[in-house]
Coordinates of C-alpha atoms and ligand atoms in Angstrom, one line a residue:
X1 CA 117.6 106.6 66.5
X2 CA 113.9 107.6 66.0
X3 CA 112.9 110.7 66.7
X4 CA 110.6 110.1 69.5
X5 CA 109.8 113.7 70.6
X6 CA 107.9 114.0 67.1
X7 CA 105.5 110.6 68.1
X8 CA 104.6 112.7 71.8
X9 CA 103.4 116.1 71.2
X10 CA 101.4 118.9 72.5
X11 CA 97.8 119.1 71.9
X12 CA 96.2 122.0 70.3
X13 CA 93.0 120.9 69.4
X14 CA 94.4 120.1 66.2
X15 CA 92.0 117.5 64.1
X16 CA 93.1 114.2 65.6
X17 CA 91.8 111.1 65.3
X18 CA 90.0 109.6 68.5
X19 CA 90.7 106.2 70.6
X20 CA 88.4 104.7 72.8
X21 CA 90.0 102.7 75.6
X22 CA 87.9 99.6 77.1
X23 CA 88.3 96.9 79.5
X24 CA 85.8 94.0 79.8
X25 CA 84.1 95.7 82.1
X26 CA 83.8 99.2 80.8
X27 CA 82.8 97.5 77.3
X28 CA 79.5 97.1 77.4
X29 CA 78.5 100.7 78.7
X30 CA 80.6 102.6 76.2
X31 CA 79.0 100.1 73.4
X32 CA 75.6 101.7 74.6
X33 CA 76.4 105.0 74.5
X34 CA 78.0 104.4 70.5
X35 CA 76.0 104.8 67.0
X36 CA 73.8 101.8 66.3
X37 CA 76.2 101.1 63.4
X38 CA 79.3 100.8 65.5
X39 CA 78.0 97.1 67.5
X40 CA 77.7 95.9 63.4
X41 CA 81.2 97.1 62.6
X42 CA 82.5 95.9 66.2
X43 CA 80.9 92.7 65.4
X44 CA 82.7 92.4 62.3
X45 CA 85.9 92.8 63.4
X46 CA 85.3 90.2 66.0
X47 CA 85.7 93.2 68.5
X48 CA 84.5 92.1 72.2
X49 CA 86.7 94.4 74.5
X50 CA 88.2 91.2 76.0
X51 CA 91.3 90.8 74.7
X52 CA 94.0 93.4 75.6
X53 CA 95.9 94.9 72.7
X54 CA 92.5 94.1 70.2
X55 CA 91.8 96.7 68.5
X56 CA 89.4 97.9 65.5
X57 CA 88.9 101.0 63.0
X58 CA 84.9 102.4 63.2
X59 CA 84.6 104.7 60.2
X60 CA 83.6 108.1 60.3
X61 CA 83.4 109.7 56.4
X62 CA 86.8 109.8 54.7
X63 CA 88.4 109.5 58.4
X64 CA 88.4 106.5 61.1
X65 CA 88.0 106.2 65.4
X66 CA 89.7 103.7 66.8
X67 CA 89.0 101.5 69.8
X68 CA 90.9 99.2 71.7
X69 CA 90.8 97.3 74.4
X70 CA 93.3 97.2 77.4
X71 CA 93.7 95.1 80.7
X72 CA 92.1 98.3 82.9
X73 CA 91.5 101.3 81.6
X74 CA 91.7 103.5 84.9
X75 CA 95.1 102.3 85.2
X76 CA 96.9 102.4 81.8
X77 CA 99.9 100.4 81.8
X78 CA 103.1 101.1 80.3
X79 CA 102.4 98.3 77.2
X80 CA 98.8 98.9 76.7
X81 CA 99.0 101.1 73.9
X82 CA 102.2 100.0 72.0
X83 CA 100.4 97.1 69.8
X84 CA 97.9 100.0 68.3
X85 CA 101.4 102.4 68.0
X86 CA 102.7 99.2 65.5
X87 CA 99.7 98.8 63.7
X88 CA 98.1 102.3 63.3
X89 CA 99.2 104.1 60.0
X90 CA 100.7 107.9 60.3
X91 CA 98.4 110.5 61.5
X92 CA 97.3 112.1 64.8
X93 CA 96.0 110.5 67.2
X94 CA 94.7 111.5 70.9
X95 CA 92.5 109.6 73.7
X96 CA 88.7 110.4 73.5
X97 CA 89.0 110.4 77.0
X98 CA 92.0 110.7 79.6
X99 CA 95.5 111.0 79.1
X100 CA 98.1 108.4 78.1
X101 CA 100.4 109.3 81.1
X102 CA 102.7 106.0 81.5
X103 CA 101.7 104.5 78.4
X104 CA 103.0 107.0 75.9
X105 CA 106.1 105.1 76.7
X106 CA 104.7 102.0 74.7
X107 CA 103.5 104.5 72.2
X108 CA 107.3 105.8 71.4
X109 CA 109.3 102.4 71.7
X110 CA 106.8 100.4 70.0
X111 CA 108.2 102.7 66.7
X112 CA 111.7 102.3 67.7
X113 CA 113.5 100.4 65.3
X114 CA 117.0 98.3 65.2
X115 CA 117.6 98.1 61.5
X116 CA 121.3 99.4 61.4
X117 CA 121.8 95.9 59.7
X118 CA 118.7 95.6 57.5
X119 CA 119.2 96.6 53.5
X120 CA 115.3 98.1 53.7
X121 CA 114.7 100.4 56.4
X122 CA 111.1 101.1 57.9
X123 CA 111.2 104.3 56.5
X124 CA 107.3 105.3 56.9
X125 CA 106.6 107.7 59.7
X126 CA 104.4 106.2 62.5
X127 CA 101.5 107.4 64.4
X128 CA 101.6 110.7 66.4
X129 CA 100.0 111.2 70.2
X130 CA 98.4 114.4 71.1
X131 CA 99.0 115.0 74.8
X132 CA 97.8 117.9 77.4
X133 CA 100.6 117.0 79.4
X134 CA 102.8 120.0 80.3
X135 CA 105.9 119.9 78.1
X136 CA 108.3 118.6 81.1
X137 CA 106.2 116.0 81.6
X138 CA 106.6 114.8 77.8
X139 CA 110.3 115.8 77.4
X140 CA 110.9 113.1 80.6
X141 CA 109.0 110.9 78.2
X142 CA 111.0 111.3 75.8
X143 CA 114.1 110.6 77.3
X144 CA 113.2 107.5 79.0
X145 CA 112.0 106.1 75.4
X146 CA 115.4 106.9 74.7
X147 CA 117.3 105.5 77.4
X148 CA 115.5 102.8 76.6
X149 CA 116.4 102.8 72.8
X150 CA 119.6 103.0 73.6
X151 CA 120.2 100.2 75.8
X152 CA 118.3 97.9 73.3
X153 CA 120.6 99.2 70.2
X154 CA 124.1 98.8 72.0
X155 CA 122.9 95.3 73.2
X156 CA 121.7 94.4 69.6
X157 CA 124.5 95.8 68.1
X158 CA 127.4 92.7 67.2
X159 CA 130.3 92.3 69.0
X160 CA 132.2 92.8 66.3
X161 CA 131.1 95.9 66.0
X162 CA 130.7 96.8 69.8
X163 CA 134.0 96.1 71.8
X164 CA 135.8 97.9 75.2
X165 CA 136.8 100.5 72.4
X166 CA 133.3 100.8 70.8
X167 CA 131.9 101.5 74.5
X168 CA 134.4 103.7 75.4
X169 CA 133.1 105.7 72.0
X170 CA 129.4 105.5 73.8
X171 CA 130.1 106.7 77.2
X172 CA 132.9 109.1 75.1
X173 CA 129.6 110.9 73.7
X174 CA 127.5 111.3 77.0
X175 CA 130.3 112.6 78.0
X176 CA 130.9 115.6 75.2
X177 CA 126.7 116.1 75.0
X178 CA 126.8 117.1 79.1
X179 CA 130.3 118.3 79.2
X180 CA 131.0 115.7 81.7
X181 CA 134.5 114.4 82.8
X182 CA 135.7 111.1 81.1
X183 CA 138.7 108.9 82.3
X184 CA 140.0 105.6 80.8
X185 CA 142.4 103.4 82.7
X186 CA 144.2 100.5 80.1
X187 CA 147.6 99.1 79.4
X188 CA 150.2 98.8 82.6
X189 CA 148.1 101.2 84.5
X190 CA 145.1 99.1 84.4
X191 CA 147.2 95.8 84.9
X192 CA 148.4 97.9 88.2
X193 CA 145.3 99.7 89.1
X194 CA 143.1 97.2 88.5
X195 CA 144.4 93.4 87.8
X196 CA 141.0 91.5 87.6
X197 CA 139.9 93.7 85.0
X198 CA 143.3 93.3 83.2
X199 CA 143.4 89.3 83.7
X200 CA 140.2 88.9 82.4
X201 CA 140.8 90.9 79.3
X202 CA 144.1 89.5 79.1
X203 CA 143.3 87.1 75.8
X204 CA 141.6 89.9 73.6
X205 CA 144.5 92.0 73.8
X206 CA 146.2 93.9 72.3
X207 CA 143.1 94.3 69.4
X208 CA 140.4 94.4 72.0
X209 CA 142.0 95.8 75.1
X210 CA 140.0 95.5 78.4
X211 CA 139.7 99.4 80.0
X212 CA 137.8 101.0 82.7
X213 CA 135.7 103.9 81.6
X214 CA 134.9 106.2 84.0
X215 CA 132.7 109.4 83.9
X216 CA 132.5 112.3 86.5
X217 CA 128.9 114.5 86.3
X218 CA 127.6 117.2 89.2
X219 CA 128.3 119.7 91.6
X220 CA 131.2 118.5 93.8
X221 CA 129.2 119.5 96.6
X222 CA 126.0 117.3 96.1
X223 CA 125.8 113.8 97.1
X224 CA 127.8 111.2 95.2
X225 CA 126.5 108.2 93.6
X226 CA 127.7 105.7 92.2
X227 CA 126.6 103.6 89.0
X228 CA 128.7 100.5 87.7
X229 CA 127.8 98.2 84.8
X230 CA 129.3 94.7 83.5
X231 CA 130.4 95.6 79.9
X232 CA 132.0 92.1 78.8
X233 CA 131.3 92.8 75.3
X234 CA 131.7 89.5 74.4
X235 CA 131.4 86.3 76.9
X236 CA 132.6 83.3 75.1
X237 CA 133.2 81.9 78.8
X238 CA 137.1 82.0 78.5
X239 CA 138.9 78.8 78.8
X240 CA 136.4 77.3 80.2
X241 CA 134.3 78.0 77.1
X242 CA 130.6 78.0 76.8
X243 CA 128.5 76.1 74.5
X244 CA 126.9 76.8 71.6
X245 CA 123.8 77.5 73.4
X246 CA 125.3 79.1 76.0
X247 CA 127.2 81.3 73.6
X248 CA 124.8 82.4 71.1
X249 CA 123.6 85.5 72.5
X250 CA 126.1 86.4 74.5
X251 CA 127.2 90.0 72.8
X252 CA 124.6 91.4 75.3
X253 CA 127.1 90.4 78.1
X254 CA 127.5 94.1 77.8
X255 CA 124.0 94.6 79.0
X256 CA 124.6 96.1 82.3
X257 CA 127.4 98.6 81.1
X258 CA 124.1 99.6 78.7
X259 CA 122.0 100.2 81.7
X260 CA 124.6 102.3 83.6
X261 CA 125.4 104.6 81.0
X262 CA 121.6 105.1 79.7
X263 CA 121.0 106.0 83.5
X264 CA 124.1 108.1 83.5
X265 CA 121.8 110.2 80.5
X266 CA 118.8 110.0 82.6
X267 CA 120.3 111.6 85.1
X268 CA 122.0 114.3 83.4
X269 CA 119.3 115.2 81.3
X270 CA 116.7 115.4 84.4
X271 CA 120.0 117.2 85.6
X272 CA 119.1 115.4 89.9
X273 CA 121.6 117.0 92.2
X274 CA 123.8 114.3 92.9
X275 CA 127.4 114.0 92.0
X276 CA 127.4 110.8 89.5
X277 CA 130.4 108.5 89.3
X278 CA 130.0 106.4 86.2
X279 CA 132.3 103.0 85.9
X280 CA 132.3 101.0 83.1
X281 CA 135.0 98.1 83.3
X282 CA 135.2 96.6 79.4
X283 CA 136.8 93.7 78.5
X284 CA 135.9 90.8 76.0
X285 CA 136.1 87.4 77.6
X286 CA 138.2 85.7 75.1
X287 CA 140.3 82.6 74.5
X288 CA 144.0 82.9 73.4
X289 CA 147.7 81.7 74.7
X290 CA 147.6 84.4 77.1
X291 CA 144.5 84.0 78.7
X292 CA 144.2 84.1 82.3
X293 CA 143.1 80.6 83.5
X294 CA 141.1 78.7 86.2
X295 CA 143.6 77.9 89.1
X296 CA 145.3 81.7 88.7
X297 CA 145.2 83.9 91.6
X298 CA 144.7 87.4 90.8
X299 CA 145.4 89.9 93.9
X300 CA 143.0 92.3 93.5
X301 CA 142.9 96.0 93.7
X302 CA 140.8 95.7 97.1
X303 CA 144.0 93.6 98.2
X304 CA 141.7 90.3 98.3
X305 CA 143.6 87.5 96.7
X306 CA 141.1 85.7 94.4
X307 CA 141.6 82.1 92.8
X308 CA 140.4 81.8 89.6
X309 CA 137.7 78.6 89.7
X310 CA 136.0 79.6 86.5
X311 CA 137.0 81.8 83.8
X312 CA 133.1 81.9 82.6
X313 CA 132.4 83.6 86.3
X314 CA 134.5 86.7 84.7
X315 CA 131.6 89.2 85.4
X316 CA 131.7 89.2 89.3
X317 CA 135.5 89.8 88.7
X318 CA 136.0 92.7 86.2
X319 CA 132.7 94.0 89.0
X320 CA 134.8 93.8 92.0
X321 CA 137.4 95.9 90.7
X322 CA 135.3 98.4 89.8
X323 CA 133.2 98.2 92.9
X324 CA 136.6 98.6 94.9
X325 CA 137.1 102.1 93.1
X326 CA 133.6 103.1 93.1
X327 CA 133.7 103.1 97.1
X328 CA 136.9 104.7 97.3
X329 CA 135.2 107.6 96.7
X330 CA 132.8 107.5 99.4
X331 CA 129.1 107.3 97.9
X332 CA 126.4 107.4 99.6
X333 CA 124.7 104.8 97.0
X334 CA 126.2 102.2 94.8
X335 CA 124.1 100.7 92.5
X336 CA 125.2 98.1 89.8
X337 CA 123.4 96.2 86.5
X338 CA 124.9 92.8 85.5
X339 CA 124.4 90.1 82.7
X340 CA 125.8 88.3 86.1
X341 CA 124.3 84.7 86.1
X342 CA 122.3 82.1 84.4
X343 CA 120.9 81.3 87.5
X344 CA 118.9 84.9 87.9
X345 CA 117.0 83.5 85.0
X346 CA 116.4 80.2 86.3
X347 CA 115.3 81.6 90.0
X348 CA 112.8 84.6 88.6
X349 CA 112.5 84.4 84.9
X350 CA 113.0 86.6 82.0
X351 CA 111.0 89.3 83.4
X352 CA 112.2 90.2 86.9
X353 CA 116.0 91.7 87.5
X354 CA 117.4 89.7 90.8
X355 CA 118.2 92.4 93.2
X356 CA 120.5 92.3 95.5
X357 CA 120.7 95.3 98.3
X358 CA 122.3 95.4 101.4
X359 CA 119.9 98.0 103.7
X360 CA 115.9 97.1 104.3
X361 CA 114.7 100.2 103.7
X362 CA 116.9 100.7 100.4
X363 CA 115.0 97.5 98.9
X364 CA 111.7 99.2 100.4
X365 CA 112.7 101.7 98.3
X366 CA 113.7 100.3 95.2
X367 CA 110.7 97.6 95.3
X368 CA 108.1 100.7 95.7
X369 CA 109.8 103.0 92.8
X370 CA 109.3 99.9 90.5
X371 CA 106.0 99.1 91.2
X372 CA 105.1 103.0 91.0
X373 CA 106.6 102.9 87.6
X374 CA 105.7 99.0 85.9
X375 CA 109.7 98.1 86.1
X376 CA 109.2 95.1 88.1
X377 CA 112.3 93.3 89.7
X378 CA 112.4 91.2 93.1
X379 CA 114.4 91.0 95.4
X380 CA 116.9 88.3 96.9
X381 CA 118.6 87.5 99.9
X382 CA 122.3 88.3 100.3
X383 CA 122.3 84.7 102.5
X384 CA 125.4 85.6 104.4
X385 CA 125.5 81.6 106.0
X386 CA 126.0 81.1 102.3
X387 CA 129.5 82.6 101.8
X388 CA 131.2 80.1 103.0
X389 CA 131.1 78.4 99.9
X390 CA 133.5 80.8 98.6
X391 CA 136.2 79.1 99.7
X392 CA 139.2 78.6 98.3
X393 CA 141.7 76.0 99.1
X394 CA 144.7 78.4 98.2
X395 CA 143.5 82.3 98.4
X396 CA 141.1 84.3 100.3
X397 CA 138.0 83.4 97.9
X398 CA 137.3 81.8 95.0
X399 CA 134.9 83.2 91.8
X400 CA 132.7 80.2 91.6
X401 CA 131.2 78.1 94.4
X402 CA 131.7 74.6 94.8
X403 CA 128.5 73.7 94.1
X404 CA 125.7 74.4 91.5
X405 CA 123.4 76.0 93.8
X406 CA 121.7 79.4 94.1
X407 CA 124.0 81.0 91.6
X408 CA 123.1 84.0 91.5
X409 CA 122.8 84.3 95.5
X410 CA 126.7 83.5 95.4
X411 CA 127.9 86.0 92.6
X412 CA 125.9 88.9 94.9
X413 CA 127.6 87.5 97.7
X414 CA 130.9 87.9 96.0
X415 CA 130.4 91.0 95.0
X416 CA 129.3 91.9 98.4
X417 CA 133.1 91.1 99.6
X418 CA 134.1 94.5 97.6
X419 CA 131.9 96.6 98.7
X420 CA 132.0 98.3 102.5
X421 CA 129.0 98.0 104.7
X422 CA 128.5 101.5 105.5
X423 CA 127.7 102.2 101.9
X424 CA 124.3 101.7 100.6
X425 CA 124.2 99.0 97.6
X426 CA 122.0 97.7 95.4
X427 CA 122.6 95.1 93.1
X428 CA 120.2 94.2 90.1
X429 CA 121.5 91.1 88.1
X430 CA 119.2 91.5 85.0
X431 CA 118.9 89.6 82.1
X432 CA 118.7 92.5 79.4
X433 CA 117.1 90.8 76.7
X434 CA 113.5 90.0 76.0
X435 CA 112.5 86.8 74.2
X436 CA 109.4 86.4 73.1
X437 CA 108.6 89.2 72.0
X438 CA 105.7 91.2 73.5
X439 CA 104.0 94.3 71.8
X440 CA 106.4 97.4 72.3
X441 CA 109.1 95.1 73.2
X442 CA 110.6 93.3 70.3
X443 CA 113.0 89.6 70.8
X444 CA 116.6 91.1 71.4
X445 CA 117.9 93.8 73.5
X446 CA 115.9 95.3 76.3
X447 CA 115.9 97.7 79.4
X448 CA 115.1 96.0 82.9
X449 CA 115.3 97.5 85.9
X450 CA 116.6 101.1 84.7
X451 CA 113.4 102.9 85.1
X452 CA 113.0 101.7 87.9
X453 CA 117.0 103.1 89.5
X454 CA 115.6 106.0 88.0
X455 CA 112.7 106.3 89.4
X456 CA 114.4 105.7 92.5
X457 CA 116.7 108.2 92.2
X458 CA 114.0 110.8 91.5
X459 CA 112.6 110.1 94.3
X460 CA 115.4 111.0 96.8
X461 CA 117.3 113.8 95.1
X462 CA 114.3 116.2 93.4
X463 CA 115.7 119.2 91.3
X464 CA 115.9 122.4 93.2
Ligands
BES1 N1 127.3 86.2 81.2 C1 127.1 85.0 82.0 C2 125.8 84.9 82.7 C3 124.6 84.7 81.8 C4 124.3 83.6 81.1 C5 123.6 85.7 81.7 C6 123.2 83.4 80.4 C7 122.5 85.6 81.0 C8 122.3 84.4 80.3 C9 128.2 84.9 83.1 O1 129.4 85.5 82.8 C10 128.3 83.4 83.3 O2 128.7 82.7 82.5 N2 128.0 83.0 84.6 C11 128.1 81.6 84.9 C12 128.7 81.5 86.3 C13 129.2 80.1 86.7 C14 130.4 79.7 85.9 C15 129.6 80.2 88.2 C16 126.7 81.0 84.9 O3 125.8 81.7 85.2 O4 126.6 79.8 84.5
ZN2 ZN1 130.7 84.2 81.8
ZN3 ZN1 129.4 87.1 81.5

């Protein structure tokens, strides 16, 4: 993993080399107040301070300046410095004016590299940011650039190489680093405890047996939250299998599980006062002779009896087991991630997590702590006149509607059956990939949504 907390560091008026920040409209006045010479070299470059992420080197002796141009520079964005942070060769760097504040973020992940399976590495150091920030500020940085990395590596990372047991190894490690409390439920315990989990990982046992991983953090007298994420490490769509197309990327099926557990660190390492309840159900969503098929009913651990309509709707199943035992606890929150549906990414794009909450003024919550930190997501209805397409002609619901509509409205809605209304829930069915790529934010693997649960969570419990 890089070492992001030597990219961020403090400023002591060590020699650094400057960079100017302009926007088209700042442009033209900080060109003025420049050396004659600098509008020749601008010009050169083709440098107009129009085009965000431009940049261009004015030199100064045997040393450079930089200057480039972002969308507004009185409001720096997380991205707006993370094409420079590629580019720009090792050294020390700081603004000539200003701090970095949110877009030191951009500055760290733009250096992160997944190269566990390249024979060259990108062995050169990168660029280093000189902040004023005071050092807690920069440590939270840091750890967020990590989260971050963390959820794009286990994404990335093949499912032959990341399975239930792989997972279990990755939660297994949060667990030692913050001597937290880890429990994993398989074998007849799990088939008891918790049969949709078991049925769907039915096929890839005994090699790749389906678990739940749980993890127990905090003071038992704080308040309890909740945090559940899908971790089908591979979704080939069961009997009812998937395409090629369909298929291709789906070893980041385990996406959500990655967003859970990097928010599990988040929260231990900003150590907020709540009592965290991690749950990971893992499971590979394979095809073999003992596969669990469409037409099964599976009684569920709530007690709901749910007919199977489509093994490739697995997510929502292995979910509402884990849901079940997440509220059995009493939290006062319950928040999920999910790979969940196509349909998410049909209705809102690459971009913007589907959420899914069940209180107004939990969704004012969530929709102001993303916009306060650039983590956008939007939100969708939980259309309760739409449940009805649930149906099943033999048990008490079915895991697929009977029609191709509003997907992703339907898997919140079944998910909604398992979890009790006087628990505050939010759902966020994100995509947890990026493609294209956009600077900072390479095609592959990719955090949505988590800074913004995080920022959330800041935001009601604050460190005493
Ligand atoms: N993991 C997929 C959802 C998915 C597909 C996420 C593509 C991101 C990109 C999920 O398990 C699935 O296959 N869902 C089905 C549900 C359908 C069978 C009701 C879907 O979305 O088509
Ligand atoms: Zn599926
Ligand atoms: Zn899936």
């Amino acid at each position: 993993m890089t070492e992001f907390a030597t990219l961020l560091v403090a400023d002591r008026g060590q020699k650094a080399r400057p960079i100017h920040l302009v926007d088209k409209e700042s442009f033209a006045s900080w060109l003025k107040k420049r050396p004659a010479e600098d509008r020749v070299l601008l010009e050169a470059q083709r440098f107009d301070g129009k085009k965000a992420h431009a940049f261009a080197i004015l030199p100064r002796g045997s040393e450079f300046e930089v200057v480039s141009a972002v969308k507004n520079a009185a409001a720096l964005s997380p991205w707006c410095l993370a094409a420079l942070a590629e580019k720009l060769p090792e050294g020390d760097y700081r603004l000539a004016h200003g701090e970095p504040g949110k877009a030191a973020l951009g500055w760290l992940l733009a250096q992160h590299r997944f190269d566990s399976y390249r024979s060259k590495k990108d062995e050169v150091a990168g660029p280093r940011m000189l902040v004023t920030t005071e050092a807690a500020r920069i440590d939270e940085m840091v750890r967020l650039a990590e989260a971050t990395a963390l959820v794009r590596d286990l994404v990335n990372t093949p499912a032959a190489d990341l399975g239930p047991a792989e997972l279990e190894q990755a939660v297994a490690e949060l667990a030692k680093k913050s001597s937290a409390q880890i429990d994993v439920t398989t074998g007849a315990e799990l088939a008891e405890g918790y049969p949709l989990i078991a049925a769907v990982g039915a096929a890839a046992t005994p090699d790749r047996a389906p678990r739940l991983i749980e993890l127990e953090w905090g003071k038992p007298g704080d308040p309890r939250v909740a945090i559940v994420g899908k971790g089908v490490c591979f979704d080939t769509g069961g009997l009812d299998l998937k395409g090629a197309a369909g298929m291709r990327i789906m070893k980041k099926d385990m996406g959500g599980a990655a967003h859970a557990l990097a928010l599990a660190g988040l929260i231990i390492g900003s150590r907020l006062p709540v009592r965290l309840h991690l749950l990971i159900p893992a499971v590979e969503n394979a095809v073999s002779g003992n596969a669990y098929r469409p037409g099964d009913v599976v009684k569920s651990r709530k007690g709901l009896f749910v007919e199977i309509d489509n093994t490739d709707a697995e997510g929502r199943l292995i979910l509402a087991d884990a849901l079940t035992k997440a509220a059995e606890a009493k939290p006062e929150l319950i928040v999920d991630f999910a790979t969940l549906t196509g349909a998410a990414r049909v209705a809102l794009g690459p971009d913007l997590p589907a959420t899914f909450v069940n209180r107004d003024d939990l969704a004012a919550e969530i929709e102001s702590a993303a916009r306060e930190v650039d983590d956008p997501l939007w939100r969708m209805p939980l259309w309760d006149a739409y449940d009805e397409n649930l149906k099943s002609d033999v048990a008490d619901l079915a895991n697929a509607p009977n029609n191709s509509m509003a997907g992703a409205v339907y898997a919140a809605l079944f998910l909604k059956r398992f979890v009790p209304t006087e628990i505050a829930w939010a759902h966020l069915d994100t995509w947890a990939w990026k493609d294209p790529a956009k600077p900072g934010r390479p095609k592959g693997g990719e955090a949505l949504g988590l800074r913004a649960i995080f920022a959330l969570l800041e935001g009601r419990y604050t460190p005493s």
